[in-house]
Amino acid sequence: MSLENLIEADVLVIGGGLAGCFASVKAKEQGADVVLVDKGYVSKTGGTPYAGDTMVFNPEWGHDLDAWMEQVSVLGEYVNNRQWNEIVFKESYDRFKDLESYGVKFLEENDEVVRLPHPLSTLDMPDKDKFPPIVSQVVHWLPGWGEAIRKHVEKSGVKLMERVVICELIKKEEKIVGAVGFPVDKEELIVFKTKSVVICAGGGGFRPPGYPTHELTADGVALAYRVGAEVTGKEFVSPMTVGSLEPHPGWESMYEHFSSGHSAALPGAAKNVPFLGRRINAEGEEVPHRGMSWHGWIDVHHEIHAGRGPLTMDGPGGRKISINGPGAGGSMHGHATAGIFSADTDGNVGVPGLYAAGDSLGVQFVGSTYSGFGFATSYASVSGARAGCAAAEFARKCGDGSLDRDRVEDLKKSIKGPLERKGGFSPRWVTEILRSYMVPYFVMYIKHEDRLKAALTNVGFIRDHLVPKITASDAHELRLAHETRSMVLNAEMKLRASMFRKESRGNHYREDYPKRDDPEWLAWVLLKNENGSMNVYKKSMPEEWWPDLNKPYDERYPLKFPESA
Amino acid sequence: MAIEKIDHDLCTGCEQCVLSCPMDVIRMDEEINKAVIKYVEDCMYCGFCVDCPEKAITILPGPTQSVTLGWG
Ligand SMILES: Cc1cc2nc3c(=O)[nH]c(=O)nc-3n(C[C@H](O)[C@H](O)[C@H](O)COP(=O)(O)OP(=O)(O)OC[C@H]3O[C@@H](n4cnc5c(N)ncnc54)[C@H](O)[C@@H]3O)c2cc1C
Ligand code: SF4
Ligand code: SF4
C-alpha cells in the first residue's frame, strides 16, 4: 500500500456543518488529535449556512420545559425522542454561549439578544385552539457567523481538510479504524487511520431543481449503513416544496440576501417567512394552513392532485411565488429526525468507534413532523458536542490499531472503479432517472403501496444494473458517481420504510392507510443491512411517551389529514 | 438556474469562488489565472459565488434542468 496519502489522527470528523464543527472542537478540547474533512468549504456547504436562527431554551427567559416538551410531542405525534428533546433543550443555552465565545454575533436590541416566537404561533388558522400553545423561541445570528465558527475551528488546532469526499469507512474486527476519500479535483485517494469517526455529513435529498442542497446526498447514512449501523426515520419527509422550474418558495426570499452580499439568509428571512403566507389555488380560493400541517404540506399536494395547482403565495416585493412543487421527497430529508440510529445519548451508533451527529444522526428528535423553528441547528450543535466528546473518550481508551491492508486495497480499487470503466452510464443521467422516480408528489408525499412498490422496482433496477456501471472521466465526476450511489441507497430506504409504516402520521401520509394506528405504530422504523439485503423492522416507543389512549382519536391528533377532514 | 458568466475583466484570480462553490462548478484556469465555469450542469443556484469581491459573477434564475424532473 502506498503510504504517501495516509493521514493519522485520533478522531476523524466527516462533515463541517454546525454538528461537525462542534464535534471537532469539543473532541479537540478533550485532548484528541482531530481531523475534520469536508467535501466543500466549511461555512459554505451543507445545510448550515442557510439557517437563519437557532432555538435556545433558557428558564431565565421564562421558558417552561414541560410546555416545550408538549409542543414537540403533540406536533411530532408521539414518535419524537423525549429523552433527546430534554437534553437538547437543556444544553442549547450552553451551545449558544459557546457560539458567542467563538465570535458569533446575534441580533440584539437594547443590549439584549432578541428572542423571536415560532412563526406558527403568530399565524391565524382554523383549529388553532386545538393545538397546545406553540412556545419555543429562537435567536438569530448575524451574517458572518459561519466564518466566525470556521475561524474558531482552525484556531483550536483541528486539522481542516476541505474539498475532500469521504466514500468508505474501514472496519476491522467489528471496529471502525479509518476511512478512504479523495480530493474533488485530484484523482488520488487519501486513507485516514483513526481511532474513532464522527459522521456529521448532513442529510440527503435527490438534487431537485431549485433547492440548493445538491451536495447533501445522504453520504453519511450510506457510509454507516454499509458497515452495519441501523438507520431510522426514512419514511418521514421534509416539507420543502420545490418547483420543477423555480426555486423553493422560501429560497427565493433567502436568495435575495445572498445576492445582496450576505453569506447567511438573515435576518430578513425570518421577517419574511414567505412559506407561511396566504396560499391561493388556481381557482382563486385560499387554501388555509391546517393546524400545523404546513410542515407536511400534504394539503398542498392534495390541491395539486385535484388539479387546482399551482398554488401561489405573496413573496417579497409584492411578487407572487408559485408553489408548484412536487415536494421534498427530493429536496430535503426529514431533518432532525432521520439518520443513523443511536440508542444512546452520545451519538454512538452501535458500531464500536462510530458516532454521528446533526442531520446524519437519527434519534427522531422531532418525530414525524418538524415542530419548531431553530430546532435543527440546536440539535446539530448539542449532538455534535456530545458525539465529539464521546469519540475523543473512545479514542483515548482504545489502543493503537492497524489497518487491514488487503481491505484497504479492495476499497481503493472499488472507489476508483468508475474512473477505470471503459463504458457505462454517466452519474448525472442516473441521478436524473432516480429523481424522476422519487420526486413526484404521488411517490413521496401522497403515498400508496402500489406506487411505492413500482418505484422500488425501478430503484432496485438502478441499484443492480446502473450503479455498478457508472463511469467518471475525472475526480469531479467520481464524486458525482459516489453521491449517486448514496442517493440510490437513500431512495431504497425511503421507499422500504414508507411501505412498512402502514398508517399515516405527521408528514408520512399513506392514501391507503389515512389514519394513525397507535396500537401498532407508536414505534420507530429501522433499516439494517443483513448480508446485502435491507431488513426492515420496528422498535416500540417507551410507554411513558405514548399519548393518552383513552382520549378520543380527534383529540389526540388535532391535525386532520385531508381525507378525514 | 445556473451561473451565467465570470467577467474576466473584473476577476483578479483570488480563488474565493472556487472554494465557496459547494458543487465544484468553478475552477481556476491556471494559464490566465482567472476563474472559469467548468461544470455548469452541476450548478444548483445557491448564490455563494456571487459574494465575489470584484462582483465578477452573474447567476441567472432561468431553468436549466429538464422538465421531466418535476411534474409540471
Ligand atoms: C435553506 C435551509 C434553511 C434552513 N433554515 C434553518 C433555520 O433557520 N433554523 C434551523 O435550525 N435549521 C435550518 N435549516 C436546517 C439546518 O440548516 C440543518 O438541519 C443543520 O444545519 C444541519 O447541520 P449538520 O452539521 O448536521 O449538517 P450540514 O450543515 O448539512 O453539514 C454537512 C456537511 O457534511 C459535508 N459532507 C457531506 N457528505 C460528505 C462526504 N461524503 N465527505 C465529506 N464531507 C461531506 C457537507 O459538505 C456539509 O458541509 C435549514 C436548512 C436549509 C437547507
Ligand atoms: S471570487 Fe471573483 S475575483 Fe475571485 S477568482 Fe472568483 S471571480 Fe475571480
Ligand atoms: S450558484 Fe452555487 S452552485 Fe452555482 S456556481 Fe455559484 S456557488 Fe456554485
JSON list of N, CA and C in Angstrom, two decimals, chain A residues 70-80 130-132 368 503-506 515-522 545-561:
[
{"chain": "A", "resi": 70, "resn": "GLU", "atom": "N", "xyz": [-44.24, 19.34, 25.46]},
{"chain": "A", "resi": 70, "resn": "GLU", "atom": "CA", "xyz": [-45.60, 19.08, 24.97]},
{"chain": "A", "resi": 70, "resn": "GLU", "atom": "C", "xyz": [-45.71, 19.50, 23.49]},
{"chain": "A", "resi": 71, "resn": "GLN", "atom": "N", "xyz": [-45.13, 20.65, 23.17]},
{"chain": "A", "resi": 71, "resn": "GLN", "atom": "CA", "xyz": [-45.15, 21.12, 21.78]},
{"chain": "A", "resi": 71, "resn": "GLN", "atom": "C", "xyz": [-44.55, 20.07, 20.83]},
{"chain": "A", "resi": 72, "resn": "VAL", "atom": "N", "xyz": [-43.41, 19.53, 21.21]},
{"chain": "A", "resi": 72, "resn": "VAL", "atom": "CA", "xyz": [-42.77, 18.56, 20.31]},
{"chain": "A", "resi": 72, "resn": "VAL", "atom": "C", "xyz": [-43.58, 17.27, 20.24]},
{"chain": "A", "resi": 73, "resn": "SER", "atom": "N", "xyz": [-44.11, 16.82, 21.36]},
{"chain": "A", "resi": 73, "resn": "SER", "atom": "CA", "xyz": [-44.83, 15.55, 21.34]},
{"chain": "A", "resi": 73, "resn": "SER", "atom": "C", "xyz": [-46.12, 15.62, 20.54]},
{"chain": "A", "resi": 74, "resn": "VAL", "atom": "N", "xyz": [-46.89, 16.70, 20.75]},
{"chain": "A", "resi": 74, "resn": "VAL", "atom": "CA", "xyz": [-48.16, 16.80, 20.03]},
{"chain": "A", "resi": 74, "resn": "VAL", "atom": "C", "xyz": [-47.91, 16.98, 18.54]},
{"chain": "A", "resi": 75, "resn": "LEU", "atom": "N", "xyz": [-46.99, 17.89, 18.19]},
{"chain": "A", "resi": 75, "resn": "LEU", "atom": "CA", "xyz": [-46.74, 18.12, 16.77]},
{"chain": "A", "resi": 75, "resn": "LEU", "atom": "C", "xyz": [-45.97, 16.96, 16.14]},
{"chain": "A", "resi": 76, "resn": "GLY", "atom": "N", "xyz": [-45.07, 16.37, 16.88]},
{"chain": "A", "resi": 76, "resn": "GLY", "atom": "CA", "xyz": [-44.30, 15.23, 16.36]},
{"chain": "A", "resi": 76, "resn": "GLY", "atom": "C", "xyz": [-45.10, 13.94, 16.41]},
{"chain": "A", "resi": 77, "resn": "GLU", "atom": "N", "xyz": [-46.32, 14.04, 16.97]},
{"chain": "A", "resi": 77, "resn": "GLU", "atom": "CA", "xyz": [-47.26, 12.91, 17.04]},
{"chain": "A", "resi": 77, "resn": "GLU", "atom": "C", "xyz": [-46.67, 11.69, 17.74]},
{"chain": "A", "resi": 78, "resn": "TYR", "atom": "N", "xyz": [-45.98, 11.98, 18.83]},
{"chain": "A", "resi": 78, "resn": "TYR", "atom": "CA", "xyz": [-45.58, 10.97, 19.82]},
{"chain": "A", "resi": 78, "resn": "TYR", "atom": "C", "xyz": [-44.52, 9.97, 19.37]},
{"chain": "A", "resi": 79, "resn": "VAL", "atom": "N", "xyz": [-43.90, 10.23, 18.23]},
{"chain": "A", "resi": 79, "resn": "VAL", "atom": "CA", "xyz": [-42.76, 9.37, 17.88]},
{"chain": "A", "resi": 79, "resn": "VAL", "atom": "C", "xyz": [-41.45, 10.17, 17.97]},
{"chain": "A", "resi": 80, "resn": "ASN", "atom": "N", "xyz": [-41.53, 11.32, 18.66]},
{"chain": "A", "resi": 80, "resn": "ASN", "atom": "CA", "xyz": [-40.32, 12.09, 18.94]},
{"chain": "A", "resi": 80, "resn": "ASN", "atom": "C", "xyz": [-39.59, 11.46, 20.13]},
{"chain": "A", "resi": 130, "resn": "LYS", "atom": "N", "xyz": [-57.07, 23.93, 19.04]},
{"chain": "A", "resi": 130, "resn": "LYS", "atom": "CA", "xyz": [-56.99, 22.51, 19.41]},
{"chain": "A", "resi": 130, "resn": "LYS", "atom": "C", "xyz": [-55.55, 22.06, 19.67]},
{"chain": "A", "resi": 131, "resn": "PHE", "atom": "N", "xyz": [-54.60, 22.92, 19.29]},
{"chain": "A", "resi": 131, "resn": "PHE", "atom": "CA", "xyz": [-53.20, 22.57, 19.49]},
{"chain": "A", "resi": 131, "resn": "PHE", "atom": "C", "xyz": [-52.68, 23.16, 20.80]},
{"chain": "A", "resi": 132, "resn": "PRO", "atom": "N", "xyz": [-51.63, 22.57, 21.34]},
{"chain": "A", "resi": 132, "resn": "PRO", "atom": "CA", "xyz": [-51.05, 23.19, 22.54]},
{"chain": "A", "resi": 132, "resn": "PRO", "atom": "C", "xyz": [-50.40, 24.50, 22.14]},
{"chain": "A", "resi": 368, "resn": "SER", "atom": "N", "xyz": [-42.39, 12.84, 13.83]},
{"chain": "A", "resi": 368, "resn": "SER", "atom": "CA", "xyz": [-42.91, 12.74, 12.47]},
{"chain": "A", "resi": 368, "resn": "SER", "atom": "C", "xyz": [-43.08, 14.08, 11.76]},
{"chain": "A", "resi": 503, "resn": "GLU", "atom": "N", "xyz": [-49.63, 3.18, 8.15]},
{"chain": "A", "resi": 503, "resn": "GLU", "atom": "CA", "xyz": [-50.50, 4.16, 8.81]},
{"chain": "A", "resi": 503, "resn": "GLU", "atom": "C", "xyz": [-50.08, 5.51, 8.27]},
{"chain": "A", "resi": 504, "resn": "SER", "atom": "N", "xyz": [-50.80, 6.57, 8.68]},
{"chain": "A", "resi": 504, "resn": "SER", "atom": "CA", "xyz": [-50.35, 7.92, 8.40]},
{"chain": "A", "resi": 504, "resn": "SER", "atom": "C", "xyz": [-50.00, 8.58, 9.71]},
{"chain": "A", "resi": 505, "resn": "ARG", "atom": "N", "xyz": [-48.97, 9.42, 9.69]},
{"chain": "A", "resi": 505, "resn": "ARG", "atom": "CA", "xyz": [-48.56, 10.11, 10.91]},
{"chain": "A", "resi": 505, "resn": "ARG", "atom": "C", "xyz": [-47.67, 11.28, 10.50]},
{"chain": "A", "resi": 506, "resn": "GLY", "atom": "N", "xyz": [-48.01, 12.48, 11.05]},
{"chain": "A", "resi": 506, "resn": "GLY", "atom": "CA", "xyz": [-47.16, 13.64, 10.75]},
{"chain": "A", "resi": 506, "resn": "GLY", "atom": "C", "xyz": [-47.04, 13.84, 9.25]},
{"chain": "A", "resi": 515, "resn": "LYS", "atom": "N", "xyz": [-55.09, 6.95, 8.53]},
{"chain": "A", "resi": 515, "resn": "LYS", "atom": "CA", "xyz": [-55.21, 7.34, 9.94]},
{"chain": "A", "resi": 515, "resn": "LYS", "atom": "C", "xyz": [-54.01, 6.86, 10.75]},
{"chain": "A", "resi": 516, "resn": "ARG", "atom": "N", "xyz": [-53.81, 7.49, 11.92]},
{"chain": "A", "resi": 516, "resn": "ARG", "atom": "CA", "xyz": [-52.78, 6.97, 12.82]},
{"chain": "A", "resi": 516, "resn": "ARG", "atom": "C", "xyz": [-53.29, 5.66, 13.41]},
{"chain": "A", "resi": 517, "resn": "ASP", "atom": "N", "xyz": [-52.39, 4.75, 13.63]},
{"chain": "A", "resi": 517, "resn": "ASP", "atom": "CA", "xyz": [-52.74, 3.48, 14.22]},
{"chain": "A", "resi": 517, "resn": "ASP", "atom": "C", "xyz": [-51.85, 3.31, 15.46]},
{"chain": "A", "resi": 518, "resn": "ASP", "atom": "N", "xyz": [-52.32, 3.85, 16.59]},
{"chain": "A", "resi": 518, "resn": "ASP", "atom": "CA", "xyz": [-51.47, 3.88, 17.78]},
{"chain": "A", "resi": 518, "resn": "ASP", "atom": "C", "xyz": [-51.05, 2.50, 18.29]},
{"chain": "A", "resi": 519, "resn": "PRO", "atom": "N", "xyz": [-51.96, 1.53, 18.36]},
{"chain": "A", "resi": 519, "resn": "PRO", "atom": "CA", "xyz": [-51.52, 0.25, 18.90]},
{"chain": "A", "resi": 519, "resn": "PRO", "atom": "C", "xyz": [-50.33, -0.33, 18.14]},
{"chain": "A", "resi": 520, "resn": "GLU", "atom": "N", "xyz": [-50.31, -0.13, 16.82]},
{"chain": "A", "resi": 520, "resn": "GLU", "atom": "CA", "xyz": [-49.24, -0.72, 16.01]},
{"chain": "A", "resi": 520, "resn": "GLU", "atom": "C", "xyz": [-48.02, 0.19, 15.86]},
{"chain": "A", "resi": 521, "resn": "TRP", "atom": "N", "xyz": [-48.25, 1.50, 15.81]},
{"chain": "A", "resi": 521, "resn": "TRP", "atom": "CA", "xyz": [-47.20, 2.36, 15.26]},
{"chain": "A", "resi": 521, "resn": "TRP", "atom": "C", "xyz": [-46.66, 3.45, 16.17]},
{"chain": "A", "resi": 522, "resn": "LEU", "atom": "N", "xyz": [-46.82, 3.28, 17.47]},
{"chain": "A", "resi": 522, "resn": "LEU", "atom": "CA", "xyz": [-46.05, 4.17, 18.34]},
{"chain": "A", "resi": 522, "resn": "LEU", "atom": "C", "xyz": [-44.66, 3.53, 18.38]},
{"chain": "A", "resi": 545, "resn": "TRP", "atom": "N", "xyz": [-44.05, 7.55, 26.90]},
{"chain": "A", "resi": 545, "resn": "TRP", "atom": "CA", "xyz": [-44.07, 8.63, 25.91]},
{"chain": "A", "resi": 545, "resn": "TRP", "atom": "C", "xyz": [-45.35, 8.60, 25.07]},
{"chain": "A", "resi": 546, "resn": "TRP", "atom": "N", "xyz": [-46.18, 7.60, 25.27]},
{"chain": "A", "resi": 546, "resn": "TRP", "atom": "CA", "xyz": [-47.39, 7.48, 24.45]},
{"chain": "A", "resi": 546, "resn": "TRP", "atom": "C", "xyz": [-48.39, 8.59, 24.79]},
{"chain": "A", "resi": 547, "resn": "PRO", "atom": "N", "xyz": [-49.27, 8.91, 23.85]},
{"chain": "A", "resi": 547, "resn": "PRO", "atom": "CA", "xyz": [-50.37, 9.82, 24.19]},
{"chain": "A", "resi": 547, "resn": "PRO", "atom": "C", "xyz": [-51.36, 9.06, 25.08]},
{"chain": "A", "resi": 548, "resn": "ASP", "atom": "N", "xyz": [-52.29, 9.78, 25.65]},
{"chain": "A", "resi": 548, "resn": "ASP", "atom": "CA", "xyz": [-53.32, 9.15, 26.46]},
{"chain": "A", "resi": 548, "resn": "ASP", "atom": "C", "xyz": [-54.30, 8.44, 25.53]},
{"chain": "A", "resi": 549, "resn": "LEU", "atom": "N", "xyz": [-54.23, 7.12, 25.52]},
{"chain": "A", "resi": 549, "resn": "LEU", "atom": "CA", "xyz": [-55.04, 6.36, 24.55]},
{"chain": "A", "resi": 549, "resn": "LEU", "atom": "C", "xyz": [-56.53, 6.37, 24.91]},
{"chain": "A", "resi": 550, "resn": "ASN", "atom": "N", "xyz": [-56.86, 6.86, 26.11]},
{"chain": "A", "resi": 550, "resn": "ASN", "atom": "CA", "xyz": [-58.28, 6.96, 26.46]},
{"chain": "A", "resi": 550, "resn": "ASN", "atom": "C", "xyz": [-58.94, 8.17, 25.80]},
{"chain": "A", "resi": 551, "resn": "LYS", "atom": "N", "xyz": [-58.11, 9.10, 25.38]},
{"chain": "A", "resi": 551, "resn": "LYS", "atom": "CA", "xyz": [-58.67, 10.29, 24.71]},
{"chain": "A", "resi": 551, "resn": "LYS", "atom": "C", "xyz": [-59.17, 9.89, 23.33]},
{"chain": "A", "resi": 552, "resn": "PRO", "atom": "N", "xyz": [-60.29, 10.50, 22.88]},
{"chain": "A", "resi": 552, "resn": "PRO", "atom": "CA", "xyz": [-60.75, 10.18, 21.52]},
{"chain": "A", "resi": 552, "resn": "PRO", "atom": "C", "xyz": [-59.68, 10.55, 20.49]},
{"chain": "A", "resi": 553, "resn": "TYR", "atom": "N", "xyz": [-59.67, 9.81, 19.39]},
{"chain": "A", "resi": 553, "resn": "TYR", "atom": "CA", "xyz": [-58.67, 9.99, 18.33]},
{"chain": "A", "resi": 553, "resn": "TYR", "atom": "C", "xyz": [-58.52, 11.45, 17.92]},
{"chain": "A", "resi": 554, "resn": "ASP", "atom": "N", "xyz": [-59.63, 12.14, 17.71]},
{"chain": "A", "resi": 554, "resn": "ASP", "atom": "CA", "xyz": [-59.57, 13.52, 17.23]},
{"chain": "A", "resi": 554, "resn": "ASP", "atom": "C", "xyz": [-58.92, 14.47, 18.22]},
{"chain": "A", "resi": 555, "resn": "GLU", "atom": "N", "xyz": [-59.01, 14.12, 19.48]},
{"chain": "A", "resi": 555, "resn": "GLU", "atom": "CA", "xyz": [-58.35, 14.96, 20.49]},
{"chain": "A", "resi": 555, "resn": "GLU", "atom": "C", "xyz": [-56.86, 14.66, 20.56]},
{"chain": "A", "resi": 556, "resn": "ARG", "atom": "N", "xyz": [-56.54, 13.40, 20.39]},
{"chain": "A", "resi": 556, "resn": "ARG", "atom": "CA", "xyz": [-55.13, 13.02, 20.40]},
{"chain": "A", "resi": 556, "resn": "ARG", "atom": "C", "xyz": [-54.41, 13.67, 19.22]},
{"chain": "A", "resi": 557, "resn": "TYR", "atom": "N", "xyz": [-55.13, 13.73, 18.10]},
{"chain": "A", "resi": 557, "resn": "TYR", "atom": "CA", "xyz": [-54.50, 14.22, 16.86]},
{"chain": "A", "resi": 557, "resn": "TYR", "atom": "C", "xyz": [-55.27, 15.38, 16.25]},
{"chain": "A", "resi": 558, "resn": "PRO", "atom": "N", "xyz": [-55.01, 16.59, 16.74]},
{"chain": "A", "resi": 558, "resn": "PRO", "atom": "CA", "xyz": [-55.76, 17.74, 16.22]},
{"chain": "A", "resi": 558, "resn": "PRO", "atom": "C", "xyz": [-55.54, 17.98, 14.73]},
{"chain": "A", "resi": 559, "resn": "LEU", "atom": "N", "xyz": [-54.42, 17.53, 14.19]},
{"chain": "A", "resi": 559, "resn": "LEU", "atom": "CA", "xyz": [-54.19, 17.73, 12.76]},
{"chain": "A", "resi": 559, "resn": "LEU", "atom": "C", "xyz": [-54.98, 16.68, 11.97]},
{"chain": "A", "resi": 560, "resn": "LYS", "atom": "N", "xyz": [-55.88, 17.19, 11.10]},
{"chain": "A", "resi": 560, "resn": "LYS", "atom": "CA", "xyz": [-56.67, 16.27, 10.27]},
{"chain": "A", "resi": 560, "resn": "LYS", "atom": "C", "xyz": [-55.95, 16.08, 8.94]},
{"chain": "A", "resi": 561, "resn": "PHE", "atom": "N", "xyz": [-55.85, 14.85, 8.52]},
{"chain": "A", "resi": 561, "resn": "PHE", "atom": "CA", "xyz": [-55.36, 14.64, 7.16]},
{"chain": "A", "resi": 561, "resn": "PHE", "atom": "C", "xyz": [-56.48, 15.01, 6.20]}
]
